Structures are given as structure tokens and as C-alpha cells.
């Protein structure tokens, strides 16, 4: 069974930094796209950043220049370095994996982590 385990969330003051990690497990050979989403209370879930298997990143406009997404060499772990955090960044952050190869098979859908809370105080 594929599982995504997130870590690194917490409470930080405005202007501070956090680094989120997400490790995928479950006999994974490769992952097509990994991404971070977030959802604030009363808001729709939004894509924050994504990174392809080739290492190409993209970001929502509100975090460009502040957040950096990256993957490890095995491409089963994704990170989100968050700098210059703002109160509006407060949300539950979810790791997402889109398209996973396992034992010669490919699942083209999405896997989700459990979410990790990021709270940025004023």
C-alpha cells in the first residue's frame, strides 16, 4: 500500500521559515508528479507547488520567490522550503503524488498525505 508521510509543520512567526517533507513508501519505482496543496479554514484546497519527474517546478503566484519545492534523487521524497512566511500561509498542507509506478504497473490517479498544520502568527 502506498503511503505518503508528511512532517515539518508547526508554528512560526511571520517572516520565519519552515521546511516540509513528504516521504512516499510502498514498493515505489517512480512517481510522475509530486506536489504540495494547502487548505485554510473555509477555503478551497489549492495547489501551492508541484514538481515533475524531470525536476521542473511550478508555483502558485502567491508563493513565488518565497517557497521552493524539490525532490530527492530517488524521486520518492518531496520537500517544500517555505521562507518569509506570512499569516495568510496558515493552512493544512497536504502532500500529493500523481502517477506512481509499482511492480510493473502504473496508477495514474492521486495519493494524498495526512496533512500537516502550518500556522504563521502575526
Short mmCIF file of C-alpha atoms in Angstrom, two decimals:
data_model
loop_
_atom_site.label_atom_id
_atom_site.label_comp_id
_atom_site.label_asym_id
_atom_site.label_seq_id
_atom_site.Cartn_x
_atom_site.Cartn_y
_atom_site.Cartn_z
CA UNK A 1 0.00 0.00 0.00
CA UNK A 2 1.32 3.42 -0.96
CA UNK A 3 1.59 5.88 1.88
CA UNK A 4 2.69 9.49 1.99
CA UNK A 5 4.03 10.68 5.33
CA UNK A 6 4.44 14.40 5.91
CA UNK A 7 6.48 16.19 8.52
CA UNK A 8 7.85 19.63 9.31
CA UNK A 9 4.74 21.63 10.05
CA UNK A 10 4.42 23.79 13.10
CA UNK A 11 4.04 27.27 14.49
CA UNK A 12 6.25 30.07 13.25
CA UNK A 13 6.23 33.84 13.43
CA UNK A 14 5.71 35.94 10.34
CA UNK A 15 8.92 36.22 8.39
CA UNK A 16 10.16 32.86 9.60
CA UNK A 17 10.82 29.63 7.74
CA UNK A 18 9.69 26.03 7.74
CA UNK A 19 10.70 23.02 5.71
CA UNK A 20 8.08 20.41 4.92
CA UNK A 21 8.99 16.86 3.95
CA UNK A 22 6.93 14.09 2.42
CA UNK A 23 8.21 10.55 2.03
CA UNK A 24 6.37 8.06 -0.15
CA UNK A 25 6.60 4.37 0.66
CA UNK A 26 5.18 1.13 -0.69
CA UNK A 27 7.42 -0.58 -3.24
CA UNK A 28 7.52 2.51 -5.42
CA UNK A 29 9.66 2.55 -8.51
CA UNK A 30 8.95 6.11 -9.55
CA UNK A 31 6.48 8.94 -9.17
CA UNK A 32 5.39 11.15 -12.04
CA UNK A 33 4.50 14.39 -10.27
CA UNK A 34 4.74 15.36 -6.62
CA UNK A 35 3.10 18.44 -5.21
CA UNK A 36 2.01 20.35 -2.17
CA UNK A 37 -1.53 21.59 -1.66
CA UNK A 38 -2.96 23.60 1.18
CA UNK A 39 -6.37 24.27 2.62
CA UNK A 40 -7.26 27.03 5.04
CA UNK A 41 -10.49 27.03 7.05
CA UNK A 42 -13.42 27.98 4.87
CA UNK A 43 -11.27 27.94 1.74
CA UNK A 44 -10.91 25.63 -1.20
CA UNK A 45 -7.88 23.42 -1.44
CA UNK A 46 -5.29 24.99 -3.70
CA UNK A 47 -2.13 23.84 -5.40
CA UNK A 48 0.88 25.51 -3.83
CA UNK A 49 3.74 23.94 -5.75
CA UNK A 50 4.39 20.97 -7.96
CA UNK A 51 7.45 19.29 -9.41
CA UNK A 52 7.69 16.86 -12.31
CA UNK A 53 9.78 13.72 -12.51
CA UNK A 54 12.23 15.78 -14.53
CA UNK A 55 12.61 18.25 -11.68
CA UNK A 56 10.69 21.14 -13.21
CA UNK A 57 8.82 23.16 -10.57
CA UNK A 58 5.82 25.42 -10.67
CA UNK A 59 4.23 27.60 -8.01
CA UNK A 60 1.08 29.46 -7.26
CA UNK A 61 1.72 33.18 -7.70
CA UNK A 62 1.30 33.97 -4.02
CA UNK A 63 4.36 31.93 -3.01
CA UNK A 64 6.71 32.61 -5.90
CA UNK A 65 10.04 33.84 -4.66
CA UNK A 66 9.37 32.57 -1.15
CA UNK A 67 8.80 28.81 -1.46
CA UNK A 68 10.99 26.21 -3.12
CA UNK A 69 9.90 22.69 -3.99
CA UNK A 70 12.43 19.94 -4.57
CA UNK A 71 12.77 16.15 -4.86
CA UNK A 72 15.46 13.73 -3.74
CA UNK A 73 17.49 11.58 -6.09
CA UNK A 74 15.21 8.58 -5.68
CA UNK A 75 12.22 10.80 -6.51
CA UNK A 76 10.13 9.37 -3.71
CA UNK A 77 10.51 12.29 -1.33
CA UNK A 78 9.40 15.86 -1.88
CA UNK A 79 10.27 18.94 0.12
CA UNK A 80 8.84 22.40 0.44
CA UNK A 81 11.14 25.08 1.79
CA UNK A 82 8.99 27.97 2.96
CA UNK A 83 10.67 31.29 3.65
CA UNK A 84 9.31 34.72 4.52
CA UNK A 85 6.14 33.14 5.81
CA UNK A 86 3.02 35.25 6.10
CA UNK A 87 -0.11 34.76 8.20
CA UNK A 88 -2.05 34.05 5.02
CA UNK A 89 0.13 30.97 4.53
CA UNK A 90 -1.59 29.40 7.52
CA UNK A 91 -3.26 26.19 6.39
CA UNK A 92 -3.11 22.44 6.45
CA UNK A 93 -0.54 21.40 3.88
CA UNK A 94 -1.05 18.14 2.01
CA UNK A 95 1.47 16.14 0.06
CA UNK A 96 0.26 14.77 -3.25
CA UNK A 97 1.68 12.16 -5.59
CA UNK A 98 0.23 11.92 -9.07
CA UNK A 99 1.05 8.80 -11.02
CA UNK A 100 3.01 6.03 -9.30
CA UNK A 101 4.79 3.05 -10.81
CA UNK A 102 4.72 -0.13 -8.73
CA UNK A 103 5.79 -3.67 -9.70
CA UNK A 104 5.39 -3.03 -13.39
CA UNK A 105 2.05 -1.29 -13.01
CA UNK A 106 1.13 2.37 -13.17
CA UNK A 107 -1.56 4.14 -11.20
CA UNK A 108 -2.47 7.40 -12.89
CA UNK A 109 -4.52 8.78 -10.02
CA UNK A 110 -3.61 10.68 -6.87
CA UNK A 111 -2.28 9.71 -3.47
CA UNK A 112 -2.53 12.07 -0.52
CA UNK A 113 -0.72 12.53 2.74
CA UNK A 114 -2.49 13.05 6.04
CA UNK A 115 -1.76 16.77 6.12
CA UNK A 116 0.45 18.84 8.37
CA UNK A 117 -0.59 22.08 10.05
CA UNK A 118 1.34 25.24 9.32
CA UNK A 119 0.46 28.22 11.47
CA UNK A 120 2.06 31.62 10.94
CA UNK A 121 1.48 34.14 13.68
CA UNK A 122 1.43 37.91 13.19
#
